[in-house]
Short mmCIF file of C-alpha atoms and ligand atoms in Angstrom, two decimals:
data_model
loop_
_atom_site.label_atom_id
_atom_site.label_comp_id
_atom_site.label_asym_id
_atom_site.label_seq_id
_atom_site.Cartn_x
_atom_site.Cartn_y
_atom_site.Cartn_z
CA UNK A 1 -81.40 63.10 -182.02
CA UNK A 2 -77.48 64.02 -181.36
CA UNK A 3 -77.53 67.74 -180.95
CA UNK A 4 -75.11 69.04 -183.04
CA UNK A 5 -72.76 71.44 -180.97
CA UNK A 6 -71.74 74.90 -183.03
CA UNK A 7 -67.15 74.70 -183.87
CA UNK A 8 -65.04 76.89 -182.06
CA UNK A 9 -64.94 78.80 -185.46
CA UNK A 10 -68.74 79.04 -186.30
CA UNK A 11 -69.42 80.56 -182.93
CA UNK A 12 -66.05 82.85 -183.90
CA UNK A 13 -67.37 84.07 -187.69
CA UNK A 14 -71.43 84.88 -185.19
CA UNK A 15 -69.79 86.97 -183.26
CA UNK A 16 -66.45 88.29 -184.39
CA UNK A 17 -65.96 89.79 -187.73
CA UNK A 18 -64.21 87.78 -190.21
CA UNK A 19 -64.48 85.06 -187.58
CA UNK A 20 -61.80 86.66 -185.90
CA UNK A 21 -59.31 89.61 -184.52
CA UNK A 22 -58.15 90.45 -187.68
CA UNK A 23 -54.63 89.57 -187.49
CA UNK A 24 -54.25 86.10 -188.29
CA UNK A 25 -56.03 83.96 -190.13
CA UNK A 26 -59.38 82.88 -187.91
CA UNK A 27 -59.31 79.04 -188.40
CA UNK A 28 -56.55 78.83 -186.14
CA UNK A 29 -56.86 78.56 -182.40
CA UNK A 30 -53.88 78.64 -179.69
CA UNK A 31 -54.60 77.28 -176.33
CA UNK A 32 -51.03 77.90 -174.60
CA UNK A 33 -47.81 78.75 -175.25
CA UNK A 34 -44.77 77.86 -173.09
CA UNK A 35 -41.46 78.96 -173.91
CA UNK A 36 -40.49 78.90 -177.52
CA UNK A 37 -43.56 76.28 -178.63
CA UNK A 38 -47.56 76.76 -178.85
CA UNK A 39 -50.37 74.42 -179.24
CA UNK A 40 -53.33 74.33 -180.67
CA UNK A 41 -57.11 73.91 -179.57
CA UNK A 42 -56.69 70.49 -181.37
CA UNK A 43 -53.53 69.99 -179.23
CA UNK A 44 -51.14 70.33 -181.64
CA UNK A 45 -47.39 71.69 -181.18
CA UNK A 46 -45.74 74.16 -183.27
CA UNK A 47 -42.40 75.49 -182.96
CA UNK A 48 -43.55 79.54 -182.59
CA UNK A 49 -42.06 82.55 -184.37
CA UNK A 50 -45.34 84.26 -184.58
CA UNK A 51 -44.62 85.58 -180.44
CA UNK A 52 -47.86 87.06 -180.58
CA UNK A 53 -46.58 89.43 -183.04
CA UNK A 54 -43.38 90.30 -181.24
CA UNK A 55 -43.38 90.96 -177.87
CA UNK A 56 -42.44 87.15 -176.73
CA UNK A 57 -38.72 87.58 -177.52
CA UNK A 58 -37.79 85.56 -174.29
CA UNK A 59 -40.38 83.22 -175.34
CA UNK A 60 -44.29 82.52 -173.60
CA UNK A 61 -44.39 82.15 -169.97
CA UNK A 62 -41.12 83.07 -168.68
CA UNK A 63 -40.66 82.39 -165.10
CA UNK A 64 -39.12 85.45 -164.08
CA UNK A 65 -41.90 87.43 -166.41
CA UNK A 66 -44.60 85.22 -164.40
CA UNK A 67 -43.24 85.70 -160.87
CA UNK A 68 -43.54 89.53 -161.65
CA UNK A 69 -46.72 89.62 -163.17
CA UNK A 70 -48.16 87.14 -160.27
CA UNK A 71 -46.36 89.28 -157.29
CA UNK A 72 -48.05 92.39 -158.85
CA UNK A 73 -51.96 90.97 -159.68
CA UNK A 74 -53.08 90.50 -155.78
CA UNK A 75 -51.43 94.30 -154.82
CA UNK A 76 -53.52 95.68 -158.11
CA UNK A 77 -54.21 95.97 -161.71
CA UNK A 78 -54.53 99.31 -163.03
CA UNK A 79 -54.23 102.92 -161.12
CA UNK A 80 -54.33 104.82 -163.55
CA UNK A 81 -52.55 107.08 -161.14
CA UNK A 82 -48.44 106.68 -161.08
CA UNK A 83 -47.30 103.81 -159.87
CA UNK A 84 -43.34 102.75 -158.75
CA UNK A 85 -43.21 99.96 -162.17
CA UNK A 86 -44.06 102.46 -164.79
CA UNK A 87 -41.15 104.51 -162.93
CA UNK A 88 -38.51 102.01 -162.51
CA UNK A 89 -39.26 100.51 -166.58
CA UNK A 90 -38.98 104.63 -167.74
CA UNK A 91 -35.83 104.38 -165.91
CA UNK A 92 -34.54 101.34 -167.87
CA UNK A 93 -35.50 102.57 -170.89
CA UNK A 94 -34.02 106.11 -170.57
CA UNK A 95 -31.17 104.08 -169.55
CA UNK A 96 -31.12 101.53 -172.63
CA UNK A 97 -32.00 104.23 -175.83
CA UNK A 98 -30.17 106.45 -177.23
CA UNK A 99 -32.49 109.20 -177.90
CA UNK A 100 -34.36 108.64 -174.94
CA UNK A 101 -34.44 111.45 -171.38
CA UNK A 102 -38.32 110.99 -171.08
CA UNK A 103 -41.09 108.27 -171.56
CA UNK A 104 -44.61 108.56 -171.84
CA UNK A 105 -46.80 105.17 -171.46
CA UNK A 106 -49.17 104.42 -173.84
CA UNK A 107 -51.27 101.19 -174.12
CA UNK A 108 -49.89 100.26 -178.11
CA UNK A 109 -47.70 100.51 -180.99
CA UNK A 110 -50.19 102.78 -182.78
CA UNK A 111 -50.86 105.00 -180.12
CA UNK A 112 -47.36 105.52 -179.58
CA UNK A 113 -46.49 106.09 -183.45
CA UNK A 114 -49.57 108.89 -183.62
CA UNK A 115 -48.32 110.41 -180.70
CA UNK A 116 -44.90 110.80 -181.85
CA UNK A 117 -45.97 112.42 -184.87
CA UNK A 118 -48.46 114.54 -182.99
CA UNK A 119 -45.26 116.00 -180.83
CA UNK A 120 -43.76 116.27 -184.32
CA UNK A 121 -45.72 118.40 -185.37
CA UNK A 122 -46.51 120.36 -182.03
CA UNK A 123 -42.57 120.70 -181.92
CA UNK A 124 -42.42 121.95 -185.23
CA UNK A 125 -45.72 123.64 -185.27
CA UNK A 126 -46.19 122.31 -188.97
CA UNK A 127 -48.42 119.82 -189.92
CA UNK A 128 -46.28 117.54 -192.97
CA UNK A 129 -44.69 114.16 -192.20
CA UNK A 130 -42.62 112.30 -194.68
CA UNK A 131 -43.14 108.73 -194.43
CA UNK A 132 -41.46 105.68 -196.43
CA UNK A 133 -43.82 103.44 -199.00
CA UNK A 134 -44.23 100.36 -197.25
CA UNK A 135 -43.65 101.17 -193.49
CA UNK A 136 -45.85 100.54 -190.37
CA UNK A 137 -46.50 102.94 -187.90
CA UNK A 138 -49.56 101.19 -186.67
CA UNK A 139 -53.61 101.87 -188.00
CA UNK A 140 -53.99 106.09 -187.27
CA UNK A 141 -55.30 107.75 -189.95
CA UNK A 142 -52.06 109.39 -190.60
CA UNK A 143 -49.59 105.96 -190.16
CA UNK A 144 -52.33 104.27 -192.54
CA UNK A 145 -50.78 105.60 -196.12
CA UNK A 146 -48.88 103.42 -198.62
CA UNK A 147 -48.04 100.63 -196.26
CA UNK A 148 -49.26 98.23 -198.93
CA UNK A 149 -50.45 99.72 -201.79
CA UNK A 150 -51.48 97.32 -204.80
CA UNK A 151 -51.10 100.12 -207.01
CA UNK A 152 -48.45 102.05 -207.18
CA UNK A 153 -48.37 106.12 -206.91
CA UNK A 154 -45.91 108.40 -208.21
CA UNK A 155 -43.73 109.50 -205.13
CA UNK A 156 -44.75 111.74 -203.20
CA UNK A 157 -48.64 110.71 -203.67
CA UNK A 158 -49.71 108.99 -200.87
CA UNK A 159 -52.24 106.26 -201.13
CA UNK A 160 -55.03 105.59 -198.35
CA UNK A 161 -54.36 102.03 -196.99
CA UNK A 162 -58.12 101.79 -195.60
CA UNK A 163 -61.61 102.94 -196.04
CA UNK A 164 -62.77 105.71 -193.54
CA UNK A 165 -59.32 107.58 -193.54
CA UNK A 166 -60.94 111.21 -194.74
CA UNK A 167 -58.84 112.45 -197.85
CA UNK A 168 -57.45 115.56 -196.44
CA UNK A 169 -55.21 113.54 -194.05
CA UNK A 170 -53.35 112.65 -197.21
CA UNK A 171 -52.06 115.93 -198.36
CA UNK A 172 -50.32 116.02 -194.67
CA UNK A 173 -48.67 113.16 -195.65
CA UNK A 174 -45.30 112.80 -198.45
CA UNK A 175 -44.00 109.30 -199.48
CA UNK A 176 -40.64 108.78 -200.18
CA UNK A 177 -39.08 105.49 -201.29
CA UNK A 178 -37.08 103.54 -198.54
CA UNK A 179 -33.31 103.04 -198.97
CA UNK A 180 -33.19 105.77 -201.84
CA UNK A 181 -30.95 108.23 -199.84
CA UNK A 182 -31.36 110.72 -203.42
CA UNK A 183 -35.15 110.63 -203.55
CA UNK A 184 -35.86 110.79 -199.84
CA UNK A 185 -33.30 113.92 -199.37
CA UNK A 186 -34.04 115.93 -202.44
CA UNK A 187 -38.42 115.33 -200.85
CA UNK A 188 -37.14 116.42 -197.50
CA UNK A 189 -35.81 119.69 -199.13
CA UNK A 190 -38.09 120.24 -201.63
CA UNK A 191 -41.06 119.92 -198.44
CA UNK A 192 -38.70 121.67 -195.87
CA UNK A 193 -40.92 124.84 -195.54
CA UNK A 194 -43.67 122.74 -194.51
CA UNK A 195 -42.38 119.66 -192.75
CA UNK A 196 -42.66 118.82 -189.11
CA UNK A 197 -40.83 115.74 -190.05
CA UNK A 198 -39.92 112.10 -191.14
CA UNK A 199 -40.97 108.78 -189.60
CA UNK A 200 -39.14 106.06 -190.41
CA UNK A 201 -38.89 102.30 -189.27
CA UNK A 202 -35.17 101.88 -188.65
CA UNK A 203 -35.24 97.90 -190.06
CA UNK A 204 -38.15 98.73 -192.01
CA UNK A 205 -40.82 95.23 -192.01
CA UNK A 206 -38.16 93.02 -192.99
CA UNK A 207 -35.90 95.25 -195.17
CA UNK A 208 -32.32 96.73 -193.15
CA UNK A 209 -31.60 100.01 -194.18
CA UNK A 210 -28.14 100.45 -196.28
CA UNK A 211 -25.48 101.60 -195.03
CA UNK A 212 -26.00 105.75 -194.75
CA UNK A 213 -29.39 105.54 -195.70
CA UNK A 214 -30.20 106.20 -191.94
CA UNK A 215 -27.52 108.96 -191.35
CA UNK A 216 -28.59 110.79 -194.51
CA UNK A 217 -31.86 111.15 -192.67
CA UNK A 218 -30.23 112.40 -189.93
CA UNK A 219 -27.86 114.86 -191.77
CA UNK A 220 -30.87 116.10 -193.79
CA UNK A 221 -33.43 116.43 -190.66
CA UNK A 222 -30.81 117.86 -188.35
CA UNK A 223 -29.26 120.36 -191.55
CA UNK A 224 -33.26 121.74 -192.00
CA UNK A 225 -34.67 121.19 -188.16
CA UNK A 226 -36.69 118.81 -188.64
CA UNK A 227 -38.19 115.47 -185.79
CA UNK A 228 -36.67 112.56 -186.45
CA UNK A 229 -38.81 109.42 -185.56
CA UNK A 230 -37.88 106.05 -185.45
CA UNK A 231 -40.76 103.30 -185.25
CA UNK A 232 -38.91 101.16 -182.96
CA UNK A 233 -42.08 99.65 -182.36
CA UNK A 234 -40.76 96.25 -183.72
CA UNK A 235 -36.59 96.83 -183.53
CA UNK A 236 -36.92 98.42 -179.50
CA UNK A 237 -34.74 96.03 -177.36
CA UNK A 238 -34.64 93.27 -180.14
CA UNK A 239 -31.76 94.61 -182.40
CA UNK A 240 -30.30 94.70 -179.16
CA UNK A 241 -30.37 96.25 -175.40
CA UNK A 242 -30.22 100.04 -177.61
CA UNK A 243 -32.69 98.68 -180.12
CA UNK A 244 -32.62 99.88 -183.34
CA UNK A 245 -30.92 103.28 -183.22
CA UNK A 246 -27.69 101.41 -181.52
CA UNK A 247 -27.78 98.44 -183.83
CA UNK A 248 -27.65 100.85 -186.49
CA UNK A 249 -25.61 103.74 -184.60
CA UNK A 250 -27.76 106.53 -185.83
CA UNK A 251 -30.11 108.34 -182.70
CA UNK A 252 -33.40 110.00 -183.85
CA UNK A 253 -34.80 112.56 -181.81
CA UNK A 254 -37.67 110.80 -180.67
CA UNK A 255 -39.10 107.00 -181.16
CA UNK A 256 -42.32 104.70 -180.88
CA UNK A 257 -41.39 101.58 -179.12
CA UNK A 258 -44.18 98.50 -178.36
CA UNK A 259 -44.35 94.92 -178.25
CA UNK A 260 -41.08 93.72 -175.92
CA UNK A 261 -41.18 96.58 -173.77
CA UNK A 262 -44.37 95.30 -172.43
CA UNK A 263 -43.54 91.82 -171.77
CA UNK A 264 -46.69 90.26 -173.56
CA UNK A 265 -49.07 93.10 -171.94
CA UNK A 266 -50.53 96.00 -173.19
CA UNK A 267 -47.59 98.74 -173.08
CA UNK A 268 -45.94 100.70 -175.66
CA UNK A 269 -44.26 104.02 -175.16
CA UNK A 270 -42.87 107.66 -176.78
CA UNK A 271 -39.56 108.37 -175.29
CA UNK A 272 -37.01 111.25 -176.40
CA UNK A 273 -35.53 114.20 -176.07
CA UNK A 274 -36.27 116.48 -172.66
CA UNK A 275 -37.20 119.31 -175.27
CA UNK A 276 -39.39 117.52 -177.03
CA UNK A 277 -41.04 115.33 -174.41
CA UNK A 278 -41.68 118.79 -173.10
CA UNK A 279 -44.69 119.07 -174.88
CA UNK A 280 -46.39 116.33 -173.20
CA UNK A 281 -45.86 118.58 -170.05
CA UNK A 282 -48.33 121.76 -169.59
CA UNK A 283 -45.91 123.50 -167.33
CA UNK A 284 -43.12 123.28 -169.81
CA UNK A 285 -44.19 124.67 -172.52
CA UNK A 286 -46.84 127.39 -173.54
CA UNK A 287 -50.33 126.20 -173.56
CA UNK A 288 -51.03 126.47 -177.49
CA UNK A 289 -47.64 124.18 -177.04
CA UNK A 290 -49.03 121.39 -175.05
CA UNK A 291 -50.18 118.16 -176.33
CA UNK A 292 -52.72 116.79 -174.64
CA UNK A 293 -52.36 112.82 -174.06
CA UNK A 294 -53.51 110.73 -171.60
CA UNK A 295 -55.37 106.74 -171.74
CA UNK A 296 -56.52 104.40 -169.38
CA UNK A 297 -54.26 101.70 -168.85
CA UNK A 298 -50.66 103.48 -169.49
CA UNK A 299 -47.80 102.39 -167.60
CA UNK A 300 -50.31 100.08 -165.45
CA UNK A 301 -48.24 97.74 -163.17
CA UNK A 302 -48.62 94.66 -164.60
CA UNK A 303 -47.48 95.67 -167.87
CA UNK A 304 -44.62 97.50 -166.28
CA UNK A 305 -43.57 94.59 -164.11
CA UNK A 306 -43.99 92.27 -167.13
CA UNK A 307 -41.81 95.04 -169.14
CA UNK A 308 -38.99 95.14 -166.63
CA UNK A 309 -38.53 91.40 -165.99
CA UNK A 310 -38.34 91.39 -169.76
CA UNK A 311 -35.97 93.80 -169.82
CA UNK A 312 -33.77 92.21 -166.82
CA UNK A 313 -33.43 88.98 -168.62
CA UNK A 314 -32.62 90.08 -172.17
CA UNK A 315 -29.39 92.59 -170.19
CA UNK A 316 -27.59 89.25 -168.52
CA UNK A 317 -24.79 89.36 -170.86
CA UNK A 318 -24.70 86.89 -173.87
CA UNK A 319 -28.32 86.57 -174.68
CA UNK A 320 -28.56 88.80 -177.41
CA UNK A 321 -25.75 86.92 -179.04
CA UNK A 322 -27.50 84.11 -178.49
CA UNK A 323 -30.61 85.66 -180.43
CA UNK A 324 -28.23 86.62 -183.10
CA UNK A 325 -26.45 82.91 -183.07
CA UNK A 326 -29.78 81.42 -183.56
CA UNK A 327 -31.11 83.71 -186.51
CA UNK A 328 -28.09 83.70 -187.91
CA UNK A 329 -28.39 79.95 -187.88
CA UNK A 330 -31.45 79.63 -189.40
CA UNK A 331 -30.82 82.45 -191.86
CA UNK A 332 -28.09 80.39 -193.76
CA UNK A 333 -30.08 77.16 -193.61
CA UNK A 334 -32.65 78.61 -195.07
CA UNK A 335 -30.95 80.33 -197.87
CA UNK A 336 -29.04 76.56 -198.15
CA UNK A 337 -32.31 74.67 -198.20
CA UNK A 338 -33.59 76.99 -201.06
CA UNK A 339 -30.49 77.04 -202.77
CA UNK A 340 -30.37 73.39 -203.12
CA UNK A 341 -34.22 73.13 -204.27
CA UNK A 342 -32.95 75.57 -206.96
CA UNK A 343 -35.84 78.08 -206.04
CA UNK A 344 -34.86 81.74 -206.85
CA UNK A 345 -35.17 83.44 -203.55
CA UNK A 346 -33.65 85.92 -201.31
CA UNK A 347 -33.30 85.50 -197.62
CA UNK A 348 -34.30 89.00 -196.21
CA UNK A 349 -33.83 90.54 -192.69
CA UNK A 350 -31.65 90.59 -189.81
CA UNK A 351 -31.28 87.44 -186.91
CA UNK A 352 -33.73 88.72 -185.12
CA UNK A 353 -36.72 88.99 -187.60
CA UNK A 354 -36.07 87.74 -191.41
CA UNK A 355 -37.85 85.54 -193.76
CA UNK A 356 -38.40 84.56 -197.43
CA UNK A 357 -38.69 86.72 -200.32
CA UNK A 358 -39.51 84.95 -203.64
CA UNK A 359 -37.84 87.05 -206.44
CA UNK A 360 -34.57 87.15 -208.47
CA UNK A 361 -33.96 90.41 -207.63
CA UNK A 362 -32.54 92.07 -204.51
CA UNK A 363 -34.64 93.20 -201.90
CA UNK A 364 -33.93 97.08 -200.94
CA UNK A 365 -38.44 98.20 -200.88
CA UNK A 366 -41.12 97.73 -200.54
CA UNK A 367 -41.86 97.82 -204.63
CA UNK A 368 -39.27 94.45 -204.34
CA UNK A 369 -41.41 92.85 -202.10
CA UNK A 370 -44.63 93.58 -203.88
CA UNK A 371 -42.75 92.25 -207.04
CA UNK A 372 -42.10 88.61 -205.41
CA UNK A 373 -44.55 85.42 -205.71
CA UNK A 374 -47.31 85.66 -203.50
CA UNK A 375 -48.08 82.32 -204.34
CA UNK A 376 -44.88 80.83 -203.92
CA UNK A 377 -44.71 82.40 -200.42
CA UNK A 378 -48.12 80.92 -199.26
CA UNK A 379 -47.35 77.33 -200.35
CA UNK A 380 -43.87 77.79 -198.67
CA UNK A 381 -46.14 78.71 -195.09
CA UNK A 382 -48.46 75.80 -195.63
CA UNK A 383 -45.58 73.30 -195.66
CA UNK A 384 -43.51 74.77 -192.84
CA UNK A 385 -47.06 74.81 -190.98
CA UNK A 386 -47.61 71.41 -191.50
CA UNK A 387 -44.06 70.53 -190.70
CA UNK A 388 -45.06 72.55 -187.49
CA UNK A 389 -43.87 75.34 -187.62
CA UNK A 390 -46.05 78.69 -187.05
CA UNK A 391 -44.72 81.90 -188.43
CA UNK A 392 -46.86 85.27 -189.98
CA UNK A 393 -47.56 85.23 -193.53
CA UNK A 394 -43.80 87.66 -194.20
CA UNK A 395 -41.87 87.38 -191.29
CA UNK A 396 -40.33 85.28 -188.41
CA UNK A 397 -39.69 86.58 -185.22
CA UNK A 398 -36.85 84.60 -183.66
CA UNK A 399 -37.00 83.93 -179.90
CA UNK A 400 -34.18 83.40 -177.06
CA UNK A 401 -36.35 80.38 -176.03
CA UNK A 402 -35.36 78.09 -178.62
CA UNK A 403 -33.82 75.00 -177.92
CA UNK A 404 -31.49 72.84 -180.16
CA UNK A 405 -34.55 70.78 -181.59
CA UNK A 406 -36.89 73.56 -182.43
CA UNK A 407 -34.07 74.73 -184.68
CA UNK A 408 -33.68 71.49 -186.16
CA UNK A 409 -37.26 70.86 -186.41
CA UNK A 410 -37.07 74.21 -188.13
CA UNK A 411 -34.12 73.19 -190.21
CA UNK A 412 -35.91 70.17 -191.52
CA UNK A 413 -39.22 71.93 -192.00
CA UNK A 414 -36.75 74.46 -194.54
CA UNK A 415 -36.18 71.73 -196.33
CA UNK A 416 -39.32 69.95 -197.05
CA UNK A 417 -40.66 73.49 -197.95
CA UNK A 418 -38.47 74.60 -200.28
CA UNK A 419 -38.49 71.48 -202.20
CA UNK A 420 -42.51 72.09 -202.08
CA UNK A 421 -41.88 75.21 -203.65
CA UNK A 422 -39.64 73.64 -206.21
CA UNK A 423 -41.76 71.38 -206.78
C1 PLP B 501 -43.29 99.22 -186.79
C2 PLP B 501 -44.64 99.13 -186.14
N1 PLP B 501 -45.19 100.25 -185.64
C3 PLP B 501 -46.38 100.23 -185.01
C4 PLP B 501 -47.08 99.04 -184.84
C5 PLP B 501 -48.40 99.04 -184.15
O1 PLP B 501 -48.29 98.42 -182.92
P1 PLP B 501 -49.60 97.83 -182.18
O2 PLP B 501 -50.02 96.64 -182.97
O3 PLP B 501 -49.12 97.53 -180.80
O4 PLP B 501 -50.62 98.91 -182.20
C6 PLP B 501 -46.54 97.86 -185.32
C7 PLP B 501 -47.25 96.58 -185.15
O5 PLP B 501 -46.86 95.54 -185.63
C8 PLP B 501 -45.30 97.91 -186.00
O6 PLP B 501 -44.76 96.79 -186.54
#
């Protein structure tokens, strides 16, 4: 009798929830990834602009990224103690951000959102954050409120995106429409008394703020005292070398940053202002002042090697043009492809991180988004997928690594999916 021998994704859906991590759908397995391509279990080749969610913005694998990584692994892992790397990548980034005289490691995006609106609200000594419907500021109890509610609240009511988030963190938390400069300024007064402050995703998921809609948060937090937050989480060091808050020109007081500040490892950070970082310090401040924060692996050195090598190639001069020349790129031939298909659609985003929106209308919120077709959207992913090309289900992340025929694969792939959804 042939012994039949369990698929990669039984064994998966035994032992791991949903069959898998929760991220992505489970039936699909990588096996590598090498500069801007991936492959499959089954072999398979895609052009990537999943990058693991981000942090691959010089693409899988990159030599100078490996060399550091592989220099670091035989002299040690994880200290847990300081370490020269987490030292020298605090320096780059203090040196890069705006907002930023201090760092403090952390190990991920969420942990570095929840522990800039923990200083918040130690600064402040309130307890109220505003937040925008539809941003992410990663899976704490607090960050997890109208990211992506099906139905809709009245602003300010926020709406639990989870089970097990206890109701009373709600009332901490106010919701304010993005890009709605009247609504968000006249909740920021109305709440002032009790605010510690807003959080806001500069670029927020795919959606650019309009012009001013950033500075009025600035004017309005600054005017009434308030902590400014960016969740640079996703923008950090991919809307360029000042991330978000330079792209944009407007400087927060303190920001989240993750994914390409760790190279591909586990590293994410809080960096601001001295007075505020101050907190973090128990000689600085008083000790009903201090907020307490430590974790295992922050700053470890391969993570910080991995960060800085990152950081050293995206600084030689022309390569974030080149990231904007090639999203730019494949920005218009998108919006081409689906303009000669005839499919109503709107191309959404910046170079760096854009994708498709199927609706009419124009895309300023999150209520735009939830207003597009779903199903339009998923057939669009299917074709592009089998066309290879792997993206998320609402965004690509663009990558330095590509070369001239992954963009024309890509181009192609447009193409044949928009005339799918046409179809
Ligand atoms: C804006 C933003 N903030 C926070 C996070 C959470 O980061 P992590 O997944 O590293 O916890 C993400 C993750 O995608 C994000 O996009």
């Amino acid at each position: 009798m042939i012994s039949q021998q369990p698929s990669l994704t039984e064994r998966a859906r035994r032992v791991l929830p949903a069959g898998g991590l929760g991220n992505f759908p489970p039936d699909f397995f990588v096996r590598e990834g090498k500069g801007a391509r991936i492959k499959d279990v089954n072999g398979v080749e895609y052009v990537d602009f999943l990058l693991g969610s981000g942090p691959l913005l010089i693409g899988h694998g990159h030599p100078k990224v490996l060399a550091a990584v592989n220099e670091q692994i035989p002299l040690g892992t994880t200290f847990f103690a300081n370490n020269e790397h987490c030292v020298a990548l605090a320096e780059a980034i203090v040196e890069a951000t705006p907002c930023a005289d201090q760092v403090r490691f952390v190990s991920s995006g969420s942990e570095a959102s929840l522990y800039a609106m923990r200083l918040a609200r130690a600064h402040r000594k309130r307890d109220k954050l505003l937040k925008f419907e539809g941003g992410y500021h990663g899976m704490s109890d607090y960050s997890l409120h109208s990211l992506a509610p099906t139905q809709l609240a009245n602003f300010p009511l926020p709406v639990a995106d989870s089970a097990g988030i206890p109701e009373h963190v709600g009332e901490d938390m106010i919701i304010a429409p993005f890009n709605d400069v009247e609504a968000a300024v006249s909740l920021i007064r109305e709440n002032a008394a009790e605010l510690a402050g807003v959080i806001v995703e500069p670029m927020q998921r795919l959606i650019p703020p309009e012009p001013g809609f950033l500075q009025s948060l600035r004017d309005i937090t600054t005017e009434l005292g308030l902590v400014l937050i960016f969740d640079e989480v996703v923008t950090g060091f991919r809307m360029g070398y000042a991330s978000g808050q330079g792209y944009y020109g407007v400087t927060p007081d303190i920001c989240s940053l993750g994914k390409v500040i760790g190279g591909g490892f586990s590293l994410a950070a809080i960096a601001g202002r001295r007075e505020i970082m101050a907190h973090f310090d128990a000689d600085a401040v008083a000790p009903e002042d201090f907020t307490l924060q430590i974790g295992t692996l922050s700053g470890n050195p391969v993570a910080s090697v991995a960060g800085l090598a990152t950081l050293n190639v995206l600084r030689r001069p022309g390569t974030f043009d080149r990231l904007f020349q090639i999203g730019e790129r494949l920005m218009s031939g998108l919006r081409a492809a689906l303009a000669d298909a005839g499919v109503a659609a709107q191309v959404v985003g910046e170079a760096p991180m854009f994708d498709v929106v199927f609706t009419e209308r124009e895309v300023r919120n999150y209520r735009d988004v939830l207003a597009a077709d779903a199903g339009q959207l998923a057939l669009f992913n299917q074709v592009m997928r089998a066309h290879g090309i792997l993206k998320s289900a609402g965004k690509h992340y663009v990558s330095v690594a590509l070369e001239e025929r992954d963009i024309e694969q890509t181009l192609c792939a447009y193409q044949a999916a928009a005339k799918a959804v046409a179809a």
